[in-house]
Amino acid sequence: MSSNESGNYLFEGRGDREIVMAYSFDAPPGRVFEVWNDTSGMGNWYGPEGHELIVAEQDLRVGGAWRYGTRDESGEETILYGVYQEIEPGSRMVNTEIFAGLPDFETVVTSTFEAEGAGTRMTTVVLHPAPESRDGAMAWGMEDGVRQTFERFAAHLAASEG
């Protein structure tokens, strides 16, 4: 499966069911975790360019639900939702994820926030239930959206310092 790694960004298929995404941010792990999970600022960064955040709800606790959604310039909405399975503040989160347009399958998303010098390497592994769903997500253009979201988050993180 394809791999795209450049500088502080990684996007690749791993094995036959995983998508691995990583980005290096200029802030310590606790700060990255905190800002990543602050729904009040998500409108500044969540989703690719041209997407408006239309819903950002979360109950950040084990067993708590979350729901995020965007609308693109053409009016198409993308809604994702799930439940938190593990939370280690500042270092790790595991949650389920369901795309509302395809509710018949659920992925498991594991995000880690690891110190990298004075910054943080955030790595997210999305485990799909089958190779077909993983390959479909990758073919759908997920990589561009992920890269733009990470870049927008990095800018938001830098602007929110202080």
PDB file of C-alpha atoms in Angstrom:
ATOM      1  CA  MET A   1       0.000   0.000   0.000  1.00  0.00           C
ATOM      2  CA  SER A   2       1.167   3.524  -0.655  1.00  0.00           C
ATOM      3  CA  SER A   3       3.170   5.582   1.766  1.00  0.00           C
ATOM      4  CA  ASN A   4       3.670   9.315   1.835  1.00  0.00           C
ATOM      5  CA  GLU A   5       6.193  10.656   4.312  1.00  0.00           C
ATOM      6  CA  SER A   6       7.684  14.093   4.105  1.00  0.00           C
ATOM      7  CA  GLY A   7       9.308  16.017   6.929  1.00  0.00           C
ATOM      8  CA  ASN A   8       6.907  16.103   9.820  1.00  0.00           C
ATOM      9  CA  TYR A   9       4.031  14.242   8.105  1.00  0.00           C
ATOM     10  CA  LEU A  10       3.287  10.561   7.455  1.00  0.00           C
ATOM     11  CA  PHE A  11       0.313   8.880   5.791  1.00  0.00           C
ATOM     12  CA  GLU A  12       0.452   5.199   4.874  1.00  0.00           C
ATOM     13  CA  GLY A  13      -1.434   1.961   4.674  1.00  0.00           C
ATOM     14  CA  ARG A  14       0.059  -0.641   6.972  1.00  0.00           C
ATOM     15  CA  GLY A  15      -0.738  -4.329   6.812  1.00  0.00           C
ATOM     16  CA  ASP A  16      -4.070  -4.926   5.123  1.00  0.00           C
ATOM     17  CA  ARG A  17      -6.422  -3.075   7.521  1.00  0.00           C
ATOM     18  CA  GLU A  18      -4.591  -0.069   8.987  1.00  0.00           C
ATOM     19  CA  ILE A  19      -4.070   3.537   8.000  1.00  0.00           C
ATOM     20  CA  VAL A  20      -1.277   5.288   9.892  1.00  0.00           C
ATOM     21  CA  MET A  21      -1.114   9.079  10.045  1.00  0.00           C
ATOM     22  CA  ALA A  22       1.446  11.111  11.979  1.00  0.00           C
ATOM     23  CA  TYR A  23       2.462  14.736  12.347  1.00  0.00           C
ATOM     24  CA  SER A  24       5.020  16.587  14.449  1.00  0.00           C
ATOM     25  CA  PHE A  25       3.769  19.634  16.344  1.00  0.00           C
ATOM     26  CA  ASP A  26       5.737  22.406  18.078  1.00  0.00           C
ATOM     27  CA  ALA A  27       4.222  22.003  21.544  1.00  0.00           C
ATOM     28  CA  PRO A  28       4.521  19.468  24.370  1.00  0.00           C
ATOM     29  CA  PRO A  29       2.233  16.396  24.398  1.00  0.00           C
ATOM     30  CA  GLY A  30      -0.084  17.680  27.116  1.00  0.00           C
ATOM     31  CA  ARG A  31      -0.720  20.912  25.207  1.00  0.00           C
ATOM     32  CA  VAL A  32      -1.320  19.125  21.880  1.00  0.00           C
ATOM     33  CA  PHE A  33      -3.745  16.712  23.571  1.00  0.00           C
ATOM     34  CA  GLU A  34      -5.582  19.569  25.293  1.00  0.00           C
ATOM     35  CA  VAL A  35      -5.984  21.739  22.184  1.00  0.00           C
ATOM     36  CA  TRP A  36      -6.839  18.716  19.966  1.00  0.00           C
ATOM     37  CA  ASN A  37      -9.748  17.926  22.297  1.00  0.00           C
ATOM     38  CA  ASP A  38     -10.972  21.501  22.845  1.00  0.00           C
ATOM     39  CA  THR A  39     -14.182  21.628  20.815  1.00  0.00           C
ATOM     40  CA  SER A  40     -14.459  25.411  21.276  1.00  0.00           C
ATOM     41  CA  GLY A  41     -11.520  25.925  18.883  1.00  0.00           C
ATOM     42  CA  MET A  42     -12.246  23.156  16.370  1.00  0.00           C
ATOM     43  CA  GLY A  43     -13.957  25.500  13.943  1.00  0.00           C
ATOM     44  CA  ASN A  44     -10.512  26.995  13.267  1.00  0.00           C
ATOM     45  CA  TRP A  45      -8.913  23.752  12.120  1.00  0.00           C
ATOM     46  CA  TYR A  46     -11.125  20.647  11.898  1.00  0.00           C
ATOM     47  CA  GLY A  47     -11.395  19.265   8.389  1.00  0.00           C
ATOM     48  CA  PRO A  48      -9.744  20.184   5.117  1.00  0.00           C
ATOM     49  CA  GLU A  49      -9.736  23.650   3.552  1.00  0.00           C
ATOM     50  CA  GLY A  50     -13.176  24.749   2.416  1.00  0.00           C
ATOM     51  CA  HIS A  51     -14.996  22.661   5.021  1.00  0.00           C
ATOM     52  CA  GLU A  52     -17.079  24.354   7.694  1.00  0.00           C
ATOM     53  CA  LEU A  53     -17.427  22.691  11.093  1.00  0.00           C
ATOM     54  CA  ILE A  54     -21.142  22.130  11.703  1.00  0.00           C
ATOM     55  CA  VAL A  55     -21.031  19.916  14.797  1.00  0.00           C
ATOM     56  CA  ALA A  56     -18.405  19.275  17.483  1.00  0.00           C
ATOM     57  CA  GLU A  57     -19.783  17.350  20.425  1.00  0.00           C
ATOM     58  CA  GLN A  58     -17.831  15.193  22.811  1.00  0.00           C
ATOM     59  CA  ASP A  59     -18.010  13.658  26.241  1.00  0.00           C
ATOM     60  CA  LEU A  60     -14.281  13.084  26.765  1.00  0.00           C
ATOM     61  CA  ARG A  61     -14.371  10.128  29.143  1.00  0.00           C
ATOM     62  CA  VAL A  62     -14.230   6.364  28.744  1.00  0.00           C
ATOM     63  CA  GLY A  63     -17.665   5.361  27.487  1.00  0.00           C
ATOM     64  CA  GLY A  64     -18.427   8.932  26.408  1.00  0.00           C
ATOM     65  CA  ALA A  65     -19.641   9.668  22.897  1.00  0.00           C
ATOM     66  CA  TRP A  66     -18.286  12.118  20.328  1.00  0.00           C
ATOM     67  CA  ARG A  67     -19.659  13.487  17.058  1.00  0.00           C
ATOM     68  CA  TYR A  68     -17.934  15.817  14.586  1.00  0.00           C
ATOM     69  CA  GLY A  69     -19.179  17.024  11.239  1.00  0.00           C
ATOM     70  CA  THR A  70     -18.285  19.333   8.380  1.00  0.00           C
ATOM     71  CA  ARG A  71     -19.960  20.769   5.297  1.00  0.00           C
ATOM     72  CA  ASP A  72     -18.010  21.454   2.093  1.00  0.00           C
ATOM     73  CA  GLU A  73     -18.566  24.254  -0.433  1.00  0.00           C
ATOM     74  CA  SER A  74     -21.060  22.133  -2.389  1.00  0.00           C
ATOM     75  CA  GLY A  75     -23.149  21.522   0.745  1.00  0.00           C
ATOM     76  CA  GLU A  76     -22.090  17.897   1.238  1.00  0.00           C
ATOM     77  CA  GLU A  77     -21.902  16.957   4.894  1.00  0.00           C
ATOM     78  CA  THR A  78     -19.493  14.507   6.479  1.00  0.00           C
ATOM     79  CA  ILE A  79     -20.453  13.310   9.961  1.00  0.00           C
ATOM     80  CA  LEU A  80     -18.290  10.996  12.073  1.00  0.00           C
ATOM     81  CA  TYR A  81     -19.164   9.650  15.501  1.00  0.00           C
ATOM     82  CA  GLY A  82     -18.082   7.072  18.050  1.00  0.00           C
ATOM     83  CA  VAL A  83     -17.325   6.220  21.656  1.00  0.00           C
ATOM     84  CA  TYR A  84     -14.136   6.659  23.698  1.00  0.00           C
ATOM     85  CA  GLN A  85     -12.692   3.333  24.842  1.00  0.00           C
ATOM     86  CA  GLU A  86      -9.458   4.501  26.518  1.00  0.00           C
ATOM     87  CA  ILE A  87      -8.173   7.917  27.548  1.00  0.00           C
ATOM     88  CA  GLU A  88      -4.786   8.676  29.068  1.00  0.00           C
ATOM     89  CA  PRO A  89      -4.728  12.499  29.199  1.00  0.00           C
ATOM     90  CA  GLY A  90      -1.749  13.923  27.379  1.00  0.00           C
ATOM     91  CA  SER A  91      -0.593  10.624  25.922  1.00  0.00           C
ATOM     92  CA  ARG A  92      -3.189   8.295  24.369  1.00  0.00           C
ATOM     93  CA  MET A  93      -6.800   7.939  23.234  1.00  0.00           C
ATOM     94  CA  VAL A  94      -8.680   5.007  21.715  1.00  0.00           C
ATOM     95  CA  ASN A  95     -12.134   5.440  20.231  1.00  0.00           C
ATOM     96  CA  THR A  96     -14.497   3.863  17.789  1.00  0.00           C
ATOM     97  CA  GLU A  97     -15.361   5.784  14.627  1.00  0.00           C
ATOM     98  CA  ILE A  98     -18.344   5.426  12.323  1.00  0.00           C
ATOM     99  CA  PHE A  99     -18.862   7.436   9.150  1.00  0.00           C
ATOM    100  CA  ALA A 100     -22.561   8.344   9.128  1.00  0.00           C
ATOM    101  CA  GLY A 101     -22.715   7.728   5.369  1.00  0.00           C
ATOM    102  CA  LEU A 102     -21.550   4.128   5.869  1.00  0.00           C
ATOM    103  CA  PRO A 103     -22.903   3.075   9.265  1.00  0.00           C
ATOM    104  CA  ASP A 104     -22.412  -0.643   8.642  1.00  0.00           C
ATOM    105  CA  PHE A 105     -18.791  -0.693   9.730  1.00  0.00           C
ATOM    106  CA  GLU A 106     -16.831   0.709  12.617  1.00  0.00           C
ATOM    107  CA  THR A 107     -13.129   1.487  12.839  1.00  0.00           C
ATOM    108  CA  VAL A 108     -10.995   1.651  15.969  1.00  0.00           C
ATOM    109  CA  VAL A 109      -8.791   4.737  16.168  1.00  0.00           C
ATOM    110  CA  THR A 110      -5.732   4.870  18.444  1.00  0.00           C
ATOM    111  CA  SER A 111      -3.991   8.236  18.829  1.00  0.00           C
ATOM    112  CA  THR A 112      -0.730   8.650  20.733  1.00  0.00           C
ATOM    113  CA  PHE A 113       0.966  11.901  21.729  1.00  0.00           C
ATOM    114  CA  GLU A 114       4.697  11.286  22.212  1.00  0.00           C
ATOM    115  CA  ALA A 115       7.379  13.779  23.180  1.00  0.00           C
ATOM    116  CA  GLU A 116       9.725  14.540  20.305  1.00  0.00           C
ATOM    117  CA  GLY A 117      12.356  16.989  21.508  1.00  0.00           C
ATOM    118  CA  ALA A 118      10.411  20.046  22.705  1.00  0.00           C
ATOM    119  CA  GLY A 119       7.460  19.036  20.527  1.00  0.00           C
ATOM    120  CA  THR A 120       5.049  16.163  20.000  1.00  0.00           C
ATOM    121  CA  ARG A 121       4.702  13.406  17.447  1.00  0.00           C
ATOM    122  CA  MET A 122       1.003  12.605  17.215  1.00  0.00           C
ATOM    123  CA  THR A 123       0.398   9.232  15.578  1.00  0.00           C
ATOM    124  CA  THR A 124      -3.071   7.982  14.712  1.00  0.00           C
ATOM    125  CA  VAL A 125      -3.722   4.401  13.631  1.00  0.00           C
ATOM    126  CA  VAL A 126      -7.131   3.632  12.132  1.00  0.00           C
ATOM    127  CA  LEU A 127      -7.932  -0.093  12.212  1.00  0.00           C
ATOM    128  CA  HIS A 128     -10.559  -1.016   9.628  1.00  0.00           C
ATOM    129  CA  PRO A 129     -12.735  -4.138   9.892  1.00  0.00           C
ATOM    130  CA  ALA A 130     -11.672  -5.325   6.416  1.00  0.00           C
ATOM    131  CA  PRO A 131      -9.083  -4.530   3.741  1.00  0.00           C
ATOM    132  CA  GLU A 132     -11.839  -3.269   1.428  1.00  0.00           C
ATOM    133  CA  SER A 133     -12.960  -0.514   3.798  1.00  0.00           C
ATOM    134  CA  ARG A 134      -9.360   0.575   4.427  1.00  0.00           C
ATOM    135  CA  ASP A 135      -8.565   0.637   0.695  1.00  0.00           C
ATOM    136  CA  GLY A 136     -11.789   2.530  -0.021  1.00  0.00           C
ATOM    137  CA  ALA A 137     -10.966   5.199   2.563  1.00  0.00           C
ATOM    138  CA  MET A 138      -7.496   5.663   1.102  1.00  0.00           C
ATOM    139  CA  ALA A 139      -8.808   5.837  -2.478  1.00  0.00           C
ATOM    140  CA  TRP A 140     -11.476   8.369  -1.462  1.00  0.00           C
ATOM    141  CA  GLY A 141      -8.905  11.136  -0.967  1.00  0.00           C
ATOM    142  CA  MET A 142      -8.477  10.828   2.762  1.00  0.00           C
ATOM    143  CA  GLU A 143      -4.780  11.691   2.610  1.00  0.00           C
ATOM    144  CA  ASP A 144      -5.284  15.265   1.355  1.00  0.00           C
ATOM    145  CA  GLY A 145      -7.920  15.939   3.994  1.00  0.00           C
ATOM    146  CA  VAL A 146      -5.741  14.562   6.775  1.00  0.00           C
ATOM    147  CA  ARG A 147      -2.713  16.600   5.680  1.00  0.00           C
ATOM    148  CA  GLN A 148      -4.751  19.808   5.501  1.00  0.00           C
ATOM    149  CA  THR A 149      -6.348  19.126   8.878  1.00  0.00           C
ATOM    150  CA  PHE A 150      -2.943  18.549  10.526  1.00  0.00           C
ATOM    151  CA  GLU A 151      -1.532  21.709   8.916  1.00  0.00           C
ATOM    152  CA  ARG A 152      -4.548  23.777   9.997  1.00  0.00           C
ATOM    153  CA  PHE A 153      -4.297  22.324  13.521  1.00  0.00           C
ATOM    154  CA  ALA A 154      -0.579  23.200  13.708  1.00  0.00           C
ATOM    155  CA  ALA A 155      -1.397  26.819  12.799  1.00  0.00           C
ATOM    156  CA  HIS A 156      -4.246  26.923  15.342  1.00  0.00           C
ATOM    157  CA  LEU A 157      -1.997  25.414  18.024  1.00  0.00           C
ATOM    158  CA  ALA A 158       0.690  28.056  17.391  1.00  0.00           C
ATOM    159  CA  ALA A 159      -1.889  30.872  17.432  1.00  0.00           C
ATOM    160  CA  SER A 160      -3.454  29.634  20.679  1.00  0.00           C
ATOM    161  CA  GLU A 161      -0.174  29.737  22.653  1.00  0.00           C
ATOM    162  CA  GLY A 162      -0.087  32.080  25.564  1.00  0.00           C
TER     163      GLY A 162
END
